[in-house]
Coordinates of C-alpha atoms in Angstrom, one line a residue:
Chain A
M1 CA -3.9 21.8 -27.4
S2 CA -5.5 22.5 -24.0
K3 CA -5.1 25.6 -21.8
I4 CA -6.0 25.3 -18.1
R5 CA -6.3 28.2 -15.6
I6 CA -4.4 27.3 -12.5
C7 CA -4.2 30.3 -10.1
N8 CA -3.3 33.9 -9.5
T9 CA 0.3 34.9 -9.6
A10 CA -0.2 36.4 -6.1
E11 CA -0.8 32.9 -4.7
I12 CA 2.8 31.8 -5.5
P13 CA 5.3 33.1 -3.0
S14 CA 8.4 34.8 -4.4
N15 CA 10.9 32.0 -5.2
G16 CA 8.4 29.6 -3.8
M17 CA 6.1 26.9 -5.1
K18 CA 2.6 25.6 -4.7
E19 CA 0.7 22.6 -6.0
Y20 CA -2.8 22.5 -7.6
D21 CA -5.2 19.8 -8.7
T22 CA -6.8 20.6 -12.0
E23 CA -10.3 19.4 -12.9
G24 CA -8.9 16.9 -15.3
G25 CA -7.2 15.2 -12.4
L26 CA -3.7 16.5 -13.1
K27 CA -1.5 17.6 -10.2
V28 CA 0.5 20.6 -11.3
L29 CA 3.4 22.3 -9.4
I30 CA 3.7 26.0 -10.0
A31 CA 7.1 27.6 -9.1
N32 CA 8.3 31.2 -9.1
A33 CA 11.8 32.2 -9.9
G34 CA 12.3 35.9 -10.1
D35 CA 10.0 37.2 -12.8
T36 CA 9.2 33.9 -14.3
Y37 CA 6.7 31.1 -13.4
Y38 CA 7.2 27.4 -14.2
A39 CA 4.8 24.5 -14.3
Y40 CA 5.7 20.9 -13.7
Q41 CA 4.2 17.6 -12.9
G42 CA 3.1 17.7 -9.3
L43 CA 4.3 14.2 -8.4
C44 CA 7.8 13.0 -8.3
P45 CA 8.4 10.6 -11.2
H46 CA 10.3 8.3 -8.8
Q47 CA 7.6 7.3 -6.3
E48 CA 4.8 9.8 -6.8
V49 CA 5.6 11.8 -3.7
C50 CA 4.2 15.4 -3.8
L51 CA 7.0 17.7 -4.9
A52 CA 5.4 20.6 -3.2
E53 CA 6.5 19.0 0.1
G54 CA 10.1 19.1 -1.0
Y55 CA 12.7 21.8 -1.0
Y56 CA 12.9 24.7 -3.4
D57 CA 15.4 27.6 -3.3
G58 CA 14.3 29.5 -6.4
A59 CA 16.7 27.6 -8.7
V60 CA 16.7 23.9 -7.8
L61 CA 13.8 21.7 -6.8
T62 CA 14.5 18.8 -4.5
C63 CA 12.1 15.9 -3.7
H64 CA 12.2 15.4 0.1
Q65 CA 11.8 11.6 -0.2
H66 CA 15.1 10.6 -2.0
L67 CA 16.6 13.9 -2.8
W68 CA 16.2 13.8 -6.6
Q69 CA 16.8 17.3 -7.9
W70 CA 15.9 19.3 -11.0
D71 CA 16.7 22.6 -12.6
I72 CA 13.5 24.7 -12.3
T73 CA 14.1 26.5 -15.6
T74 CA 14.3 23.3 -17.7
G75 CA 13.1 20.4 -15.5
K76 CA 16.4 18.6 -16.2
E77 CA 18.1 16.4 -13.6
V78 CA 20.6 18.1 -11.4
G79 CA 23.3 15.9 -9.7
T80 CA 23.6 12.1 -9.9
L81 CA 20.5 10.8 -8.1
A82 CA 17.6 11.8 -10.3
E83 CA 17.0 9.2 -13.0
V84 CA 14.5 11.2 -15.1
P85 CA 13.6 14.8 -15.9
L86 CA 10.3 16.4 -14.8
E87 CA 7.5 16.8 -17.2
K88 CA 7.3 20.5 -18.0
Y89 CA 4.2 22.4 -19.0
E90 CA 4.2 25.6 -20.9
V91 CA 3.0 28.6 -18.8
Q92 CA 1.2 31.7 -19.9
V93 CA 0.6 34.6 -17.6
E94 CA -2.4 36.9 -18.5
D95 CA -3.5 39.7 -16.3
G96 CA -2.0 38.1 -13.2
E97 CA -3.4 34.7 -13.9
I98 CA -1.4 31.6 -14.6
F99 CA -2.4 29.2 -17.3
V100 CA -0.7 26.0 -18.3
V101 CA -0.8 24.8 -21.9
Q102 CA -0.2 21.3 -22.9
S103 CA 0.9 21.8 -26.4
S104 CA 2.6 18.6 -27.4
A105 CA 2.4 15.1 -26.0
L106 CA 5.8 14.5 -27.5
K107 CA 7.3 17.1 -25.1
A108 CA 6.7 14.7 -22.3
A109 CA 8.9 12.1 -24.0
Q110 CA 12.5 12.2 -22.6
L111 CA 13.8 11.3 -26.0
F112 CA 12.5 14.5 -27.6
M113 CA 12.8 16.9 -24.7
D114 CA 15.8 18.8 -26.3
V115 CA 14.3 19.0 -29.8
S116 CA 13.7 22.5 -31.3
D117 CA 10.1 23.7 -31.4
D118 CA 10.0 23.6 -35.2
T119 CA 11.1 20.0 -35.3
L120 CA 8.8 19.1 -32.5
Q121 CA 5.9 20.4 -34.5
R122 CA 7.0 18.3 -37.4
L123 CA 7.2 15.2 -35.3
D124 CA 3.8 16.1 -33.8
L125 CA 2.3 15.8 -37.2
L126 CA 3.8 12.4 -37.7
A127 CA 2.5 11.1 -34.3
R128 CA -0.6 9.0 -34.3
R129 CA -2.4 8.4 -31.0
E130 CA -3.5 4.8 -30.5
K131 CA -5.5 3.2 -27.8
Y132 CA -5.1 -0.5 -26.8
G133 CA -7.2 -2.5 -24.4
S134 CA -5.9 -5.0 -21.9
G135 CA -4.2 -7.8 -23.8
G136 CA -3.9 -5.8 -27.0
V137 CA -0.8 -6.7 -28.9
L138 CA 1.3 -3.8 -30.2
Y139 CA 3.8 -6.0 -32.0
N140 CA 5.1 -9.5 -32.1
I141 CA 8.5 -11.1 -32.4
G142 CA 9.6 -11.0 -36.0
D143 CA 7.4 -8.1 -37.0
P144 CA 9.0 -5.3 -39.0
T145 CA 10.5 -2.5 -36.9
D146 CA 8.7 0.4 -38.7
D147 CA 7.5 2.5 -35.8
L148 CA 8.6 3.7 -32.5
Y149 CA 6.2 4.2 -29.5
I150 CA 5.8 6.6 -26.6
L151 CA 3.8 5.5 -23.6
E152 CA 1.3 8.2 -22.7
S153 CA -0.7 6.3 -20.2
G154 CA -1.3 2.7 -19.1
R155 CA 1.2 -0.2 -19.0
V156 CA 3.0 -2.3 -21.6
E157 CA 4.6 -5.7 -21.1
F158 CA 7.5 -7.1 -23.1
L159 CA 7.9 -10.8 -23.7
I160 CA 11.1 -12.3 -25.2
G161 CA 12.4 -15.8 -26.1
R162 CA 11.8 -18.2 -28.9
D163 CA 8.1 -18.5 -28.3
G164 CA 7.6 -15.0 -26.8
T165 CA 6.6 -16.2 -23.4
S166 CA 9.5 -15.1 -21.1
P167 CA 9.0 -11.7 -19.5
A168 CA 11.7 -9.3 -20.4
G169 CA 10.8 -7.5 -17.2
F170 CA 10.8 -3.9 -18.3
V171 CA 8.5 -1.5 -16.6
L172 CA 7.9 1.8 -18.4
R173 CA 7.1 5.2 -17.1
K174 CA 4.9 7.8 -18.8
G175 CA 6.9 9.5 -21.6
E176 CA 9.2 6.5 -22.1
V177 CA 10.0 5.4 -25.6
F178 CA 10.2 1.8 -26.8
G179 CA 10.4 0.0 -30.1
W180 CA 13.4 2.3 -30.8
A181 CA 14.8 -0.3 -33.2
A182 CA 12.8 1.8 -35.7
L183 CA 15.6 4.4 -35.4
L184 CA 18.5 1.9 -35.8
E185 CA 20.1 0.4 -38.9
N186 CA 20.0 -3.4 -39.5
Q187 CA 17.4 -4.0 -36.9
E188 CA 14.6 -5.0 -39.1
R189 CA 12.7 -7.5 -37.0
R190 CA 11.2 -7.1 -33.5
I191 CA 13.0 -9.2 -30.9
A192 CA 10.2 -8.9 -28.3
K193 CA 6.4 -9.0 -28.1
A194 CA 4.8 -5.9 -26.7
T195 CA 1.4 -6.3 -25.1
S196 CA -0.8 -3.7 -23.4
L197 CA -1.6 -4.8 -19.8
E198 CA -4.5 -2.3 -19.2
D199 CA -6.2 0.4 -21.2
S200 CA -3.1 2.2 -22.6
V201 CA -2.6 5.2 -24.9
L202 CA 0.4 5.3 -27.1
L203 CA 1.9 7.8 -29.6
R204 CA 3.2 6.0 -32.6
L205 CA 5.8 7.5 -35.0
N206 CA 7.2 6.1 -38.2
G207 CA 10.9 5.5 -37.7
E208 CA 12.0 6.6 -41.2
A209 CA 9.9 9.8 -41.2
T210 CA 11.3 10.6 -37.7
L211 CA 14.8 10.2 -38.9
K212 CA 14.1 12.4 -41.9
A213 CA 12.7 15.1 -39.6
L214 CA 15.8 14.8 -37.5
E215 CA 18.2 14.9 -40.5
S216 CA 16.8 18.3 -41.5
D217 CA 17.6 19.6 -38.0
P218 CA 21.0 18.0 -37.1
V219 CA 21.3 19.8 -33.8
S220 CA 18.1 18.3 -32.5
G221 CA 19.0 15.1 -34.2
Y222 CA 22.3 14.9 -32.4
L223 CA 20.6 15.5 -29.0
V224 CA 18.0 12.8 -29.7
M225 CA 20.7 10.3 -30.7
R226 CA 22.7 11.1 -27.6
K227 CA 19.6 10.4 -25.5
L228 CA 18.9 7.2 -27.4
S229 CA 22.4 5.9 -26.9
T230 CA 22.2 6.7 -23.2
L231 CA 18.8 4.8 -23.1
I232 CA 20.2 1.8 -24.8
T233 CA 23.3 1.7 -22.6
R234 CA 21.2 1.9 -19.6
H235 CA 19.3 -1.2 -20.6
L236 CA 22.4 -3.1 -21.6
G237 CA 24.3 -1.9 -18.6
S238 CA 22.7 -4.3 -16.0
Q239 CA 25.9 -6.1 -15.1
G240 CA 26.2 -8.2 -18.3
E241 CA 22.5 -8.7 -18.6
K242 CA 20.6 -7.8 -21.8
Chain B
M1 CA 6.9 -20.1 -4.0
K2 CA 8.4 -18.6 -7.2
I3 CA 8.7 -14.8 -7.3
Q4 CA 9.2 -13.0 -10.6
V5 CA 10.2 -9.4 -10.3
N6 CA 9.9 -7.1 -13.4
A7 CA 12.0 -4.1 -12.7
R8 CA 12.6 -1.0 -15.0
N9 CA 15.6 -2.6 -16.6
R10 CA 15.2 -6.4 -16.4
A11 CA 13.5 -9.3 -14.7
Y12 CA 14.7 -11.4 -11.7
Q13 CA 13.4 -14.7 -10.3
F14 CA 13.9 -16.1 -6.8
E15 CA 12.1 -18.4 -4.4
T16 CA 10.5 -17.7 -1.0
T17 CA 9.6 -20.1 1.8
E18 CA 6.2 -19.9 3.5
G19 CA 5.7 -16.6 5.4
E20 CA 9.1 -15.2 4.2
K21 CA 8.7 -11.5 3.3
I22 CA 9.4 -10.9 -0.4
L23 CA 11.8 -8.1 0.2
Y24 CA 14.0 -10.1 2.6
A25 CA 14.0 -13.2 0.3
G26 CA 15.1 -11.0 -2.7
L27 CA 17.8 -9.2 -0.7
S28 CA 19.2 -12.5 0.6
E29 CA 19.6 -13.6 -3.1
A30 CA 21.7 -10.4 -3.6
I31 CA 19.0 -8.8 -5.7
G32 CA 19.1 -5.0 -4.9
L33 CA 15.4 -4.5 -4.5
P34 CA 14.5 -0.9 -3.4
Y35 CA 14.0 -0.3 0.4
E36 CA 15.0 2.1 3.1
C37 CA 13.5 1.2 6.5
A38 CA 12.6 -2.4 5.5
S39 CA 10.1 -2.2 8.4
G40 CA 6.9 -0.9 7.0
T41 CA 7.2 2.9 7.4
C42 CA 8.9 4.5 4.5
G43 CA 7.0 3.0 1.5
T44 CA 10.2 2.7 -0.6
C45 CA 9.7 -1.0 -1.2
K46 CA 6.3 -0.7 -2.8
A47 CA 5.6 -3.0 -5.7
R48 CA 2.6 -3.9 -7.9
L49 CA 1.1 -7.3 -7.9
V50 CA 0.7 -8.6 -11.5
S51 CA -0.4 -12.1 -10.8
G52 CA -0.7 -14.5 -7.8
E53 CA -1.6 -13.7 -4.2
V54 CA 0.3 -12.2 -1.3
I55 CA -0.5 -12.1 2.4
D56 CA 0.1 -8.7 4.1
G57 CA 1.6 -9.3 7.6
W58 CA 0.8 -5.7 8.7
P59 CA -2.2 -4.1 6.9
E60 CA -1.9 -1.0 9.2
A61 CA 1.7 -0.3 8.3
P62 CA 2.2 3.5 8.1
G63 CA 4.2 3.1 4.8
R64 CA 1.0 2.0 3.1
K65 CA 0.0 5.7 2.8
Y66 CA 2.4 5.8 -0.1
L67 CA 0.4 3.2 -2.0
K68 CA -2.0 4.6 -4.7
D69 CA -3.8 1.5 -6.1
D70 CA -5.3 -1.7 -4.6
D71 CA -2.8 -3.9 -6.5
E72 CA 0.2 -2.2 -4.8
F73 CA 1.8 -3.6 -1.6
L74 CA 4.9 -3.3 0.6
M75 CA 7.5 -6.0 -0.2
C76 CA 8.8 -5.8 3.4
Q77 CA 5.5 -6.7 4.9
C78 CA 4.1 -9.2 2.4
A79 CA 4.8 -12.9 1.8
A80 CA 3.8 -14.9 -1.2
K81 CA 0.8 -17.2 -0.9
T82 CA 1.2 -18.6 -4.4
D83 CA 3.7 -18.1 -7.2
V84 CA 3.7 -14.3 -7.9
S85 CA 4.7 -11.9 -10.5
I86 CA 5.3 -8.3 -9.4
E87 CA 6.5 -5.0 -10.9
V88 CA 9.0 -2.7 -9.3
A89 CA 9.1 0.8 -10.9
S90 CA 12.8 1.4 -10.5
F91 CA 16.1 0.1 -11.8
V92 CA 17.1 -3.0 -9.9
Q93 CA 20.8 -4.1 -10.0
P94 CA 22.4 -7.1 -8.4
I95 CA 24.0 -6.2 -5.0
E96 CA 27.7 -5.5 -5.7
A97 CA 30.2 -8.1 -4.8
D98 CA 31.9 -5.9 -2.1
V99 CA 28.6 -5.1 -0.3
C100 CA 27.4 -7.4 2.5
V101 CA 24.4 -9.5 1.5
P102 CA 21.8 -9.6 4.2
A103 CA 20.7 -12.8 5.8
A104 CA 18.4 -14.1 8.6
M105 CA 20.1 -15.1 11.8
K106 CA 19.6 -15.6 15.5
G107 CA 21.2 -14.0 18.5
V108 CA 21.0 -13.8 22.3
I109 CA 20.8 -10.6 24.2
S110 CA 24.0 -10.8 26.3
S111 CA 23.8 -7.5 28.1
A112 CA 21.2 -4.7 28.5
R113 CA 22.1 -1.6 30.5
L114 CA 20.5 1.8 30.8
L115 CA 22.5 4.8 29.5
T116 CA 19.9 7.3 30.6
P117 CA 16.5 6.6 32.1
D118 CA 15.0 6.2 28.6
V119 CA 17.9 4.9 26.5
I120 CA 19.0 1.3 26.7
H121 CA 22.3 -0.2 25.4
L122 CA 22.0 -3.8 24.1
Q123 CA 24.6 -6.3 23.2
V124 CA 23.4 -9.2 21.1
R125 CA 25.7 -12.3 20.7
L126 CA 25.2 -13.8 17.2
N127 CA 25.0 -17.5 16.4
Q128 CA 27.4 -16.8 13.5
P129 CA 29.9 -14.1 12.8
M130 CA 28.8 -11.5 10.3
E131 CA 30.3 -8.7 8.2
F132 CA 28.6 -5.3 7.9
D133 CA 29.5 -1.8 6.8
A134 CA 29.8 1.1 9.2
G135 CA 26.5 2.9 9.4
Q136 CA 24.3 -0.1 8.6
F137 CA 21.3 -1.4 10.7
M138 CA 19.7 -4.7 11.6
L139 CA 16.1 -5.7 11.8
V140 CA 15.4 -7.3 15.2
Q141 CA 12.4 -9.2 16.4
A142 CA 11.8 -10.1 20.0
P143 CA 9.7 -13.0 21.1
G144 CA 6.1 -12.1 21.7
V145 CA 6.4 -8.6 20.1
A146 CA 5.1 -8.5 16.5
G147 CA 7.2 -7.1 13.7
Y148 CA 10.8 -6.2 13.1
R149 CA 12.4 -3.0 14.3
G150 CA 15.4 -1.4 12.6
W151 CA 18.3 -0.6 14.9
S152 CA 21.7 0.8 13.8
M153 CA 24.9 -1.0 15.0
V154 CA 27.0 1.1 17.4
N155 CA 30.1 -1.1 17.0
H156 CA 32.2 -2.0 14.0
Q157 CA 34.4 -5.0 13.6
R158 CA 35.2 -7.4 10.8
E159 CA 33.6 -10.8 11.4
A160 CA 31.6 -9.4 14.3
E161 CA 30.5 -12.0 16.8
S162 CA 28.2 -9.6 18.7
L163 CA 26.3 -6.4 17.8
E164 CA 25.6 -3.4 19.9
F165 CA 22.5 -1.3 19.7
I166 CA 20.9 1.6 21.5
V167 CA 17.1 1.9 21.8
K168 CA 15.1 4.9 23.0
K169 CA 12.1 4.3 25.2
K170 CA 8.8 5.1 23.4
P171 CA 5.8 5.1 25.6
G172 CA 3.4 2.5 24.1
G173 CA 6.0 1.2 21.7
G174 CA 5.7 -2.6 21.7
I175 CA 9.4 -3.5 21.7
S176 CA 10.5 -0.7 24.0
E177 CA 7.9 -1.5 26.6
W178 CA 9.2 -5.1 26.5
L179 CA 12.9 -4.0 26.7
F180 CA 12.5 -1.6 29.5
N181 CA 10.1 -3.7 31.6
T182 CA 11.6 -7.2 31.2
D183 CA 14.7 -8.8 32.2
C184 CA 15.7 -9.4 28.6
E185 CA 19.3 -10.7 29.1
G186 CA 19.6 -14.2 27.8
V187 CA 16.5 -13.9 25.6
E188 CA 16.9 -15.2 22.0
V189 CA 16.0 -12.7 19.2
D190 CA 15.6 -13.0 15.4
L191 CA 17.7 -10.7 13.2
F192 CA 17.8 -9.9 9.5
G193 CA 20.5 -7.8 8.0
P194 CA 22.8 -6.0 7.5
L195 CA 20.7 -3.3 5.8
G196 CA 21.1 0.4 4.9
Q197 CA 22.9 2.4 2.3
A198 CA 24.2 5.3 4.5
T199 CA 27.5 3.6 4.9
F200 CA 31.1 4.8 5.4
Y201 CA 34.2 3.3 3.8
P202 CA 37.7 4.6 4.4
S203 CA 38.2 4.8 0.6
L204 CA 35.7 7.6 0.7
A205 CA 38.6 10.1 1.1
K206 CA 36.3 13.0 2.1
N207 CA 35.8 15.0 5.3
V208 CA 33.0 13.4 7.4
L209 CA 30.1 15.4 8.9
C210 CA 27.7 13.5 11.3
I211 CA 24.5 15.1 12.5
A212 CA 22.4 12.9 14.8
G213 CA 19.6 13.3 17.2
G214 CA 19.1 11.0 20.2
S215 CA 19.5 7.3 19.5
G216 CA 20.4 8.2 15.9
I217 CA 24.0 8.6 17.2
A218 CA 24.3 4.8 17.1
G219 CA 25.3 4.5 13.4
M220 CA 27.6 7.5 13.8
L221 CA 29.6 5.7 16.4
S222 CA 30.0 2.8 14.1
I223 CA 31.3 5.1 11.4
L224 CA 33.7 6.9 13.8
S225 CA 34.9 3.6 15.1
R226 CA 35.6 2.3 11.5
A227 CA 37.4 5.6 10.7
A228 CA 39.5 5.5 13.9
Q229 CA 40.6 2.0 13.2
N230 CA 42.0 3.2 9.8
D231 CA 43.6 6.3 11.3
Y232 CA 41.3 8.2 8.9
F233 CA 41.3 11.5 10.8
S234 CA 45.0 11.9 10.3
Q235 CA 44.1 12.9 6.8
Y236 CA 40.5 14.1 6.9
K237 CA 38.3 16.2 9.2
G238 CA 35.5 14.8 11.2
D239 CA 32.7 17.0 12.6
V240 CA 30.1 15.3 14.8
F241 CA 27.0 17.0 16.1
F242 CA 25.0 15.1 18.7
G243 CA 21.6 16.6 19.6
V244 CA 19.7 15.9 22.9
Q245 CA 17.4 17.9 25.0
T246 CA 19.4 18.3 28.2
L247 CA 22.7 17.1 29.5
K248 CA 20.9 14.4 31.4
D249 CA 19.8 12.9 28.0
A250 CA 23.3 12.7 26.7
F251 CA 25.3 9.5 26.7
F252 CA 28.5 8.1 25.3
L253 CA 30.3 11.3 26.3
D254 CA 33.2 9.2 27.7
E255 CA 33.3 7.3 24.4
F256 CA 33.5 10.5 22.4
S257 CA 36.3 11.8 24.7
K258 CA 38.2 8.6 24.0
L259 CA 37.7 9.0 20.3
R260 CA 39.0 12.6 20.5
T261 CA 42.1 11.3 22.3
L262 CA 42.6 8.6 19.7
C263 CA 41.9 10.7 16.6
G264 CA 43.3 14.1 17.6
D265 CA 42.2 17.6 16.7
N266 CA 40.9 16.8 13.3
L267 CA 37.9 15.2 15.0
N268 CA 35.5 17.8 16.4
V269 CA 32.6 16.7 18.6
V270 CA 29.8 19.1 19.6
I271 CA 27.0 18.2 21.9
A272 CA 23.9 20.3 21.1
L273 CA 21.5 20.8 23.9
S274 CA 18.1 22.0 22.7
K275 CA 16.5 22.8 26.1
E276 CA 19.3 24.2 28.3
E277 CA 22.8 25.7 28.3
A278 CA 25.5 23.3 29.2
P279 CA 26.4 23.5 32.9
A280 CA 30.0 24.4 33.6
S281 CA 30.5 20.9 35.0
A282 CA 30.0 19.4 31.6
L283 CA 33.0 21.2 30.2
N284 CA 35.1 20.3 33.3
D285 CA 34.1 16.6 32.9
H286 CA 34.6 16.5 29.2
P287 CA 37.3 19.1 28.2
Q288 CA 37.8 17.6 24.8
L289 CA 34.1 18.0 23.8
K290 CA 32.3 21.2 22.8
F291 CA 28.8 22.1 24.1
D292 CA 26.3 24.4 22.4
T293 CA 22.7 25.3 22.8
G294 CA 20.0 24.9 20.1
Y295 CA 18.6 22.4 17.8
V296 CA 21.3 20.1 16.4
H297 CA 20.8 21.2 12.8
D298 CA 21.0 24.9 13.7
V299 CA 24.1 24.2 15.8
A300 CA 25.7 22.2 13.0
G301 CA 24.8 25.0 10.5
R302 CA 26.5 27.6 12.7
H303 CA 29.7 25.6 13.3
M304 CA 30.1 24.4 9.7
Q305 CA 29.7 27.8 8.0
G306 CA 32.3 27.9 5.2
G307 CA 33.5 24.4 6.0
Y308 CA 31.5 22.3 3.5
Q309 CA 34.4 21.6 1.1
N310 CA 34.8 17.9 0.2
V311 CA 32.3 16.8 2.8
R312 CA 30.1 13.7 3.0
A313 CA 27.3 14.1 5.5
Y314 CA 25.6 11.3 7.5
L315 CA 22.2 12.1 9.1
A316 CA 20.2 10.1 11.6
G317 CA 17.5 10.9 14.2
P318 CA 13.8 11.8 14.4
P319 CA 12.4 12.5 10.9
P320 CA 11.8 16.3 11.6
M321 CA 15.4 16.6 12.6
V322 CA 16.7 14.8 9.5
D323 CA 14.4 16.9 7.4
A324 CA 15.7 20.2 9.0
A325 CA 19.3 19.0 8.6
I326 CA 18.8 18.3 4.9
R327 CA 17.5 21.9 4.5
V328 CA 20.6 23.3 6.2
L329 CA 22.9 21.2 3.9
L330 CA 21.0 22.1 0.7
Q331 CA 21.2 25.7 1.6
A332 CA 24.9 25.3 2.1
R333 CA 25.0 24.0 -1.5
M334 CA 26.0 20.5 -0.7
T335 CA 25.2 18.1 -3.5
T336 CA 22.6 15.4 -2.7
D337 CA 24.9 12.5 -3.5
N338 CA 26.9 13.6 -0.4
I339 CA 23.9 13.6 1.9
C340 CA 23.4 10.1 3.3
Y341 CA 20.7 8.8 5.5
D342 CA 18.3 5.9 5.7
K343 CA 14.7 7.1 5.7
F344 CA 12.5 5.8 8.5
S345 CA 9.4 7.8 7.9

């Protein structure tokens, strides 16, 4: 857990927003809505445009480049254009100073964004952080589908086909989940080879343990499964392509 | 050269010829690669080079400011030197069957006439008829002037044999210097298109709001022409706001009056003058049009108050105007899927 001081509350206009670069190289957007402050990733997840250059009315944040929109209280997509939510950081206000807290790397994962805090903590305990260098193989075709992965940084390539040489052509964003066969029934073997293309950091969770944690919190589990089915549909939905 | 594109959802392969820009080659194959201006300014077509080599035709392109890493490039400006593999960080779908697939073609400038001292109207006769959607644009390249420019079509026909454009004079602008200083009638030009997603179909079944500044009015006329052909305004409202500085800068006023006669009272046309009040003569000469004073987005905001139900908005003009108009529409609580424009900055 890391806690970073960002600014004074007085610097943020009422129902306005401002961006800050932290020492760690993170760009953070701080927005005010009434009595509350919110912190989000400072760059649009679409094309890395500065969100502070966009429009904000105290409730909805709009990127000026392609009009993706998000609810400022949750970071969830508003309307039909935005394809992904914003990464939200926990905010603490102490004596008029704003801090952001990055409590759980899993929170950045779309799949888990609706999960209750208790279950998220349980999942956090399951997650192992792994680093791969360029060319590092995460799994091969035919490997068991025990674990699912969340990309924290870097890039991962997927190869399919009999000999594992045809690019599947997926490009992942930070927080995206793959290897989700680990959460499915009767999908015991990998159908793709996953290779790290540069230094990459991944969170790795055992599928069965994840399902157990979700079973004990069916509300969270239901929301995760809804997200998962949407994710799968999206990849299948490319006009008859798989 | 073989091009492999890894998108967020799947991979595509296509071929390019020597010097052919990767974006244009992919679009010609009905692959819906991301783009907006397709001419080097907006940065939307950025991609990452995974393997192979590309040649950048315009290393000073303003759109390169959106690139973060050395291995990123603009697909609209780069051609493949070898077989290449690239990554595009968005979902890429095939272009739908009912959308016009762009192609390279040639045409001849068949007429060029001044509408105002700094706006020229061009007609280009094509070497083959083409289909396009109302609101789309073409990339045009003139001999001896480097690079393509994006110009919106003014006309709209099925199987169009010629295209009409309007171009504003920009001091120091390569192509506008050429157009305004050369006898360009009869000159052959290269074209690529149609492009652009801010299109209008009669099946839209919504009221139409057009806010345009200067030569941005071109695409709006195409939209209005398509709508008029389908008797669209017997059922839906149309509100058109055309911004210029003074009455001397306005053009197409007779065309707007004709459209008003054709479409009736459901079509409302307001000419917004930012630097003067409309002289009385304007109202006498064009009794079917309205005139107002102020920036076009402010004028539109005043006239549209309370009238945003079931509206699709089309915006075009200088980037600050488009930006200001978006703010007005967002404040009016319009949803973003109903705000259409092609970004040129």
